Short mmCIF file of C-alpha atoms in Angstrom, two decimals:
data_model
loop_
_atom_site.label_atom_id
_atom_site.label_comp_id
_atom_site.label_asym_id
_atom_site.label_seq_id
_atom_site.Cartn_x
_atom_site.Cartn_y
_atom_site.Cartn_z
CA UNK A 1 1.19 9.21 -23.51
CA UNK A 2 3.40 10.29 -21.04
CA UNK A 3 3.00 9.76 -17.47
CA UNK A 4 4.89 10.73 -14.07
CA UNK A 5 4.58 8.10 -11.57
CA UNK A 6 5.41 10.20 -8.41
CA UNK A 7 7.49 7.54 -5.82
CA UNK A 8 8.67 6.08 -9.28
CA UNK A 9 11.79 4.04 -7.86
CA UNK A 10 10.17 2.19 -5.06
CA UNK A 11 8.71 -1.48 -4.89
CA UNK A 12 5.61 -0.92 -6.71
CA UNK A 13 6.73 2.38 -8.75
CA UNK A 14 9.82 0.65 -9.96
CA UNK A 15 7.39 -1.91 -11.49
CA UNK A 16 4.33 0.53 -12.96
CA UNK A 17 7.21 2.40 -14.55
CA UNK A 18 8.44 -0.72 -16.10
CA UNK A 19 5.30 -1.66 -16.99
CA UNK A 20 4.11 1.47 -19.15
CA UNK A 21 7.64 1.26 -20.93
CA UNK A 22 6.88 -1.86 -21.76
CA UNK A 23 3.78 -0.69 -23.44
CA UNK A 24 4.74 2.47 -25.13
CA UNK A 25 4.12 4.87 -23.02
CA UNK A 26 6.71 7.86 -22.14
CA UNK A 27 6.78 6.54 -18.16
CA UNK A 28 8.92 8.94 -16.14
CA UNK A 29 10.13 7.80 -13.14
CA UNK A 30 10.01 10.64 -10.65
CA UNK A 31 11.37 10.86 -6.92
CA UNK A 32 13.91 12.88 -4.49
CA UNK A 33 16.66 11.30 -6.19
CA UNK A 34 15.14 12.56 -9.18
CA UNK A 35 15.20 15.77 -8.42
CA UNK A 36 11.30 15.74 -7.90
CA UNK A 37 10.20 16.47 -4.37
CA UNK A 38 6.38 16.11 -3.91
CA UNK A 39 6.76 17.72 -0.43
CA UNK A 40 8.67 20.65 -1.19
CA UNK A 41 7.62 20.87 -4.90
CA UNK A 42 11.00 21.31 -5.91
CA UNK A 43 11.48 19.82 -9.72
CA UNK A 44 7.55 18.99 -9.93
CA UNK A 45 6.20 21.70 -12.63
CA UNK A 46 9.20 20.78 -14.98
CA UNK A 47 8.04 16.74 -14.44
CA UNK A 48 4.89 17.39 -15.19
CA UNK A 49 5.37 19.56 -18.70
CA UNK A 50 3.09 17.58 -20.97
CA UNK A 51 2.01 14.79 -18.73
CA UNK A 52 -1.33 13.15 -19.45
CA UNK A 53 -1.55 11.35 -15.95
CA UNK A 54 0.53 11.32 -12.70
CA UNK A 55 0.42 8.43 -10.65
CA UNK A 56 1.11 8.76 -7.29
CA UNK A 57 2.56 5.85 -5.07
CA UNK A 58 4.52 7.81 -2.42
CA UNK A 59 4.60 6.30 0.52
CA UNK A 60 5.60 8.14 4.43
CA UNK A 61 9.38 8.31 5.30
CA UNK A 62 7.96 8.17 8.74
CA UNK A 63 4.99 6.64 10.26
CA UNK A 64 4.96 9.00 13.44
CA UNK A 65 1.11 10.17 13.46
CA UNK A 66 1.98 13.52 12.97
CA UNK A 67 4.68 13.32 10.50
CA UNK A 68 2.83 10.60 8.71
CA UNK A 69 -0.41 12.91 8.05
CA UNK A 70 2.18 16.09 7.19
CA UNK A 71 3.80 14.37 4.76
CA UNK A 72 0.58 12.85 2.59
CA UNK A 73 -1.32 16.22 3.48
CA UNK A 74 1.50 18.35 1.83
CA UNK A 75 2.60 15.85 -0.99
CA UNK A 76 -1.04 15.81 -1.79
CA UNK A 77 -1.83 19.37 -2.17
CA UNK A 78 1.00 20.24 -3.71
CA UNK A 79 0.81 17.78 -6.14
CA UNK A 80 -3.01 18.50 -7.48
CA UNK A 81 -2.20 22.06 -7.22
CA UNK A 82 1.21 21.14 -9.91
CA UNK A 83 -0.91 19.12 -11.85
CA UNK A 84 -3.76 21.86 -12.26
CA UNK A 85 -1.48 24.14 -13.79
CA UNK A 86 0.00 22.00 -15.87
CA UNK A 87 -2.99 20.76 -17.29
CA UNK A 88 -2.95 17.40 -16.35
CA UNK A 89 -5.84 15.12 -17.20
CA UNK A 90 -6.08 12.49 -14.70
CA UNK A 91 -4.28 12.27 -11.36
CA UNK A 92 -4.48 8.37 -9.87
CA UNK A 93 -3.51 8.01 -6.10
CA UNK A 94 -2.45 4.51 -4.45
CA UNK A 95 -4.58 3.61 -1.47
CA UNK A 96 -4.86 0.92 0.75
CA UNK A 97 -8.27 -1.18 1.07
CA UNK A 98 -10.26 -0.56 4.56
CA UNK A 99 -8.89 2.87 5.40
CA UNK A 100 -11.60 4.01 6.92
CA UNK A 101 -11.92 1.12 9.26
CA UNK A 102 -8.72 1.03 10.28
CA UNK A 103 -8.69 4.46 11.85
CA UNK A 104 -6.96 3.74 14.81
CA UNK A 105 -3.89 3.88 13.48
CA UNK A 106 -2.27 7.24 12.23
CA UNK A 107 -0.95 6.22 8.93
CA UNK A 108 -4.31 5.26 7.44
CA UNK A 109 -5.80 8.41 9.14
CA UNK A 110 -2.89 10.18 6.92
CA UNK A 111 -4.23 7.86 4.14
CA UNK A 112 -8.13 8.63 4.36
CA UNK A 113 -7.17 12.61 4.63
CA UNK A 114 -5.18 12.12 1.34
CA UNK A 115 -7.80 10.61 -0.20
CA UNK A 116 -10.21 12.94 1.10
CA UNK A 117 -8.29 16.08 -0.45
CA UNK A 118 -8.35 14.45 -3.53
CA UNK A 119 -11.98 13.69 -3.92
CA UNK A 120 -12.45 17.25 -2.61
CA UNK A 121 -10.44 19.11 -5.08
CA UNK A 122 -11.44 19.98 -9.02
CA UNK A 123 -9.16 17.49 -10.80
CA UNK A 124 -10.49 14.44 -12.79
CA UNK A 125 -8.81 11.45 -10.25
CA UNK A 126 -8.96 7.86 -9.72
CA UNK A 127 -8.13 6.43 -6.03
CA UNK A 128 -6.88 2.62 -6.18
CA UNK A 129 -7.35 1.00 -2.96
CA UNK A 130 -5.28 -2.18 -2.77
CA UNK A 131 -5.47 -5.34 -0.35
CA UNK A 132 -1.74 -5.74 1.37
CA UNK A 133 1.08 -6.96 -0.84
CA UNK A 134 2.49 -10.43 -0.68
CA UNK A 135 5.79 -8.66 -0.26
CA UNK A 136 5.32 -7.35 3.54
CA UNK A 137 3.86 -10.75 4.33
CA UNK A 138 7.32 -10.98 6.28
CA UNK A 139 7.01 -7.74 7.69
CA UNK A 140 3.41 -8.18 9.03
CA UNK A 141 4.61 -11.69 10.96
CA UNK A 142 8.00 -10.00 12.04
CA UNK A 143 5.81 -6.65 13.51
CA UNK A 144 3.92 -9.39 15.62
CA UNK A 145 6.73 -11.55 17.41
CA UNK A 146 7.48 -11.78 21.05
CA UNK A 147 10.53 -14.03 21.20
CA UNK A 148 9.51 -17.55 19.04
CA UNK A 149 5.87 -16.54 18.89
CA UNK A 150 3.45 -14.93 16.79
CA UNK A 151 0.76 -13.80 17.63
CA UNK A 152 -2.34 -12.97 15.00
CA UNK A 153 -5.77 -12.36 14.77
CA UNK A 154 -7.74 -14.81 12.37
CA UNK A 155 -9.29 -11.78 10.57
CA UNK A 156 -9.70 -12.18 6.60
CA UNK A 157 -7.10 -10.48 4.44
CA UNK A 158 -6.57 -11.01 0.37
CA UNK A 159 -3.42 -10.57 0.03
CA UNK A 160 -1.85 -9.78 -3.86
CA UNK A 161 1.67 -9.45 -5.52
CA UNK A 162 3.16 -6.44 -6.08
CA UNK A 163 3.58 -7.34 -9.55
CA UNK A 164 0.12 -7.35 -9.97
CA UNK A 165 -0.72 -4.38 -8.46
CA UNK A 166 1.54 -2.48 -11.10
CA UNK A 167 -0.23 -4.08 -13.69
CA UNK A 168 -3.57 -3.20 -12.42
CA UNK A 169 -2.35 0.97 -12.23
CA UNK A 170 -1.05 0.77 -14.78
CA UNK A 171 -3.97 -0.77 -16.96
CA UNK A 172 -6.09 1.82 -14.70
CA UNK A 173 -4.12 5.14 -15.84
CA UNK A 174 -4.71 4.33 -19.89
CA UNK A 175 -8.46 4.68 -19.24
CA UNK A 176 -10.42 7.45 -18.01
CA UNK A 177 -10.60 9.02 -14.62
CA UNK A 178 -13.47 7.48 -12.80
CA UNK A 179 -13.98 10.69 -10.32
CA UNK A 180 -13.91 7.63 -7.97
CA UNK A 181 -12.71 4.34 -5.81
CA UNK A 182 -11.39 1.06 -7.67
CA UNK A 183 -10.59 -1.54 -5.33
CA UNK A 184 -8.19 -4.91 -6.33
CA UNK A 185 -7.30 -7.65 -4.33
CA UNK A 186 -6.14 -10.89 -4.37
CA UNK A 187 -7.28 -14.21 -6.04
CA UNK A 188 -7.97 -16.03 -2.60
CA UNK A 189 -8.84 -15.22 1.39
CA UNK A 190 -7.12 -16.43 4.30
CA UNK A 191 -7.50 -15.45 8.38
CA UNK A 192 -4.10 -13.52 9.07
CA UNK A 193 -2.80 -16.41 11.29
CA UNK A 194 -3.16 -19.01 8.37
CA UNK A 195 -0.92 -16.84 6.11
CA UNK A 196 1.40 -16.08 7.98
CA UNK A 197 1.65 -19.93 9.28
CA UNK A 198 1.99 -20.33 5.49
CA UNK A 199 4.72 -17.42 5.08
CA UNK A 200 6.44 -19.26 7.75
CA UNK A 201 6.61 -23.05 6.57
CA UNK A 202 7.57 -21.82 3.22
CA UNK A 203 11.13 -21.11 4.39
CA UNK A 204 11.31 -23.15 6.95
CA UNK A 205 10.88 -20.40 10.38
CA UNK A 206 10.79 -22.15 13.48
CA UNK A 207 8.32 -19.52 15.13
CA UNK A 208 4.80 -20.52 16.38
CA UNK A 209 2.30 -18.88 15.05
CA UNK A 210 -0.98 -18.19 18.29
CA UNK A 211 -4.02 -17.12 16.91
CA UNK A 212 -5.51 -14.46 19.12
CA UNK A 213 -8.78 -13.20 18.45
CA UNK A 214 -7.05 -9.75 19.85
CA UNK A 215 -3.70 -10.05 18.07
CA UNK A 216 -2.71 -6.85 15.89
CA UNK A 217 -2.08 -6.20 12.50
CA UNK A 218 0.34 -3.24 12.69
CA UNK A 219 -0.58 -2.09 16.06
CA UNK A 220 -4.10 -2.61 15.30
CA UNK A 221 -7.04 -4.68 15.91
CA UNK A 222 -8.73 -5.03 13.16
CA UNK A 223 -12.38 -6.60 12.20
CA UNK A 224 -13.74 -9.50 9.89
CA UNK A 225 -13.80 -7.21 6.86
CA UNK A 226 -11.06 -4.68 7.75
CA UNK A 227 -8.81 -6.10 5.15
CA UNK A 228 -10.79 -7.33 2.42
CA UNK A 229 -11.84 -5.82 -0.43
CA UNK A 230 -16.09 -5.16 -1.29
CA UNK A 231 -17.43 -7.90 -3.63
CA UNK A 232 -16.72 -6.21 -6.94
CA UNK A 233 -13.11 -5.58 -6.57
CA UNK A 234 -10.50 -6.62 -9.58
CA UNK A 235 -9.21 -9.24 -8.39
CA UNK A 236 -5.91 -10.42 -9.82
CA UNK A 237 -4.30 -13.77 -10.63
CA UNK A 238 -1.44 -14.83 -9.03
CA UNK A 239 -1.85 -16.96 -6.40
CA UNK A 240 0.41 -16.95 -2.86
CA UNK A 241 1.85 -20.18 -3.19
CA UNK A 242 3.06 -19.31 -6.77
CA UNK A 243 4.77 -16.46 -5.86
CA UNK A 244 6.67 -18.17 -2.95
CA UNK A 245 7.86 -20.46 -5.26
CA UNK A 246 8.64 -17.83 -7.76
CA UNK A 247 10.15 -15.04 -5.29
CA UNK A 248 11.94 -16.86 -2.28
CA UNK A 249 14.77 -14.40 -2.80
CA UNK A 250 13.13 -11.94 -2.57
CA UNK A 251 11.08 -12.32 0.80
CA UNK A 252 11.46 -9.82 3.16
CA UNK A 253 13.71 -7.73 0.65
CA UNK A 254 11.14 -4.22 0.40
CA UNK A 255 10.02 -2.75 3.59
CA UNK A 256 6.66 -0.86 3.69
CA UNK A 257 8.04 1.35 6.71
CA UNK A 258 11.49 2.36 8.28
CA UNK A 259 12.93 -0.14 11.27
CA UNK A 260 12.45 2.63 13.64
CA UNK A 261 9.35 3.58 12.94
CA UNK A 262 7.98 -0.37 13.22
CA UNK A 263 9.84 -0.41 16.68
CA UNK A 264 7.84 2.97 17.78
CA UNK A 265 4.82 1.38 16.19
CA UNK A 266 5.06 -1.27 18.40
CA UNK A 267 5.91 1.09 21.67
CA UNK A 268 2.68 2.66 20.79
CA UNK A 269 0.74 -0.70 20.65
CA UNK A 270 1.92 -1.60 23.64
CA UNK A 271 0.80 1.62 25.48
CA UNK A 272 -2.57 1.09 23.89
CA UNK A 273 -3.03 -1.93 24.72
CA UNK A 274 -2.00 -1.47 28.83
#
């Protein structure tokens, strides 16, 4: 079948699209430097001639609160509003596990209302909610350094490779639209501070890593089941200390979110928190 996976160059699109090729499937890889603009719509209704699904793993150019929710309120609508008129049959939108408890933060506000428009419009959808990638391990320990230390909250979080989270999508969009959630995670739990005490040892990093009961995770405090997925998630197989073995050159190589917009993310913790 043929299917448009919308953000179709970055770290996880670059991988579904691979994936579906792989398997037979006419996987179209569709993005600004496509030509396909979900926020302007520009190139969308000739992308989505004869699709069967459209995947959508977009993610902000900006995490500014306001620009954030603009961008995944407008990419959103536009693209059920493509896809209605094109006839396509099943519209699959990446999500992150715990949105709606981790509210304080304007990104996942941006991700619950996308989420939200979805469920609320007429087309046949599934939303994937995934537990945090192994690849932004670095960037999660990196948002939360003051000089040598680190300093993290020892809240659960299953962490899972991107790899596997293509394959999981990707599995997802040759079935049926479940007019619904599927969550997957990771094969194992740590507390935040273990992993990224982990993270660290792997390479060697001489940071020290503080667990603080009111550290942040992105700005954030977050709670003991904040980042884990509900009991019958899909959980996939790879393991974290696999894929450091198998992907120490690639550490720290994808970031989830521009420099600038960690470094106002951080501004904006800081005011919170005073």
């Amino acid at each position: 079948m043929k299917i448009v996976v919308i953000g179709g160059t970055g770290l996880i699109g670059s991988k579904l699209v691979n994936n579906l090729r792989i398997h037979g499937h006419e996987a179209l890889a569709a993005s600004p430097k496509s030509g396909v603009n979900s926020v302007t719509g520009d190139g969308l209704a000739d992308a989505l001639k004869n699709a069967s699904v459209v995947i959508d793993v977009t993610n902000a150019p900006s995490w500014e609160d306001t620009e954030v929710l603009k961008f995944f309120e407008t990419s959103t609508r536009n693209l059920l509003a493509f896809e209605a008129a094109a006839g396509v049959g099943h519209h699959i939108a990446l999500s992150v596990v715990g949105t709606e408890r981790l509210v304080e933060s304007g990104f996942f506000r941006a991700k619950l209302a996308q989420e939200n428009l979805i469920k609320d419009s007429k087309n046949p959808y599934t939303i994937v909610r995934a537990t945090q990638f192994f690849e932004f391990v670095k960037q999660i320990v990196d948002y939360s350094t003051e000089g040598k230390i680190v300093r993290m909250p020892p809240a659960p979080i299953q962490p899972m490779a991107a790899d596997d989270v293509a394959s999981a999508v990707a599995r997802i969009a040759t079935n049926p639209p479940v007019n619904g959630t599927i969550e997957i995670g990771g094969p194992e739990q740590f507390r935040l501070d273990e992993l990224a005490r982990r993270f660290l040892a792997a390479h060697p990093d001489a940071r020290e890593v503080i667990s603080d009961p009111h550290g942040r995770y992105y700005g954030i405090e977050v709670g003991e089941r904040a980042l884990v997925p509900d009991n019958d998630a899909r959980l996939s197989e790879t393991r974290f200390e696999t894929w450091l073995t198998q992907s120490a050159s690639q550490i720290g190589s994808a970031s989830p979110q521009p420099a600038a917009s960690v470094a106002a993310g951080k501004q904006e913790s800081r005011k919170r928190a005073g």
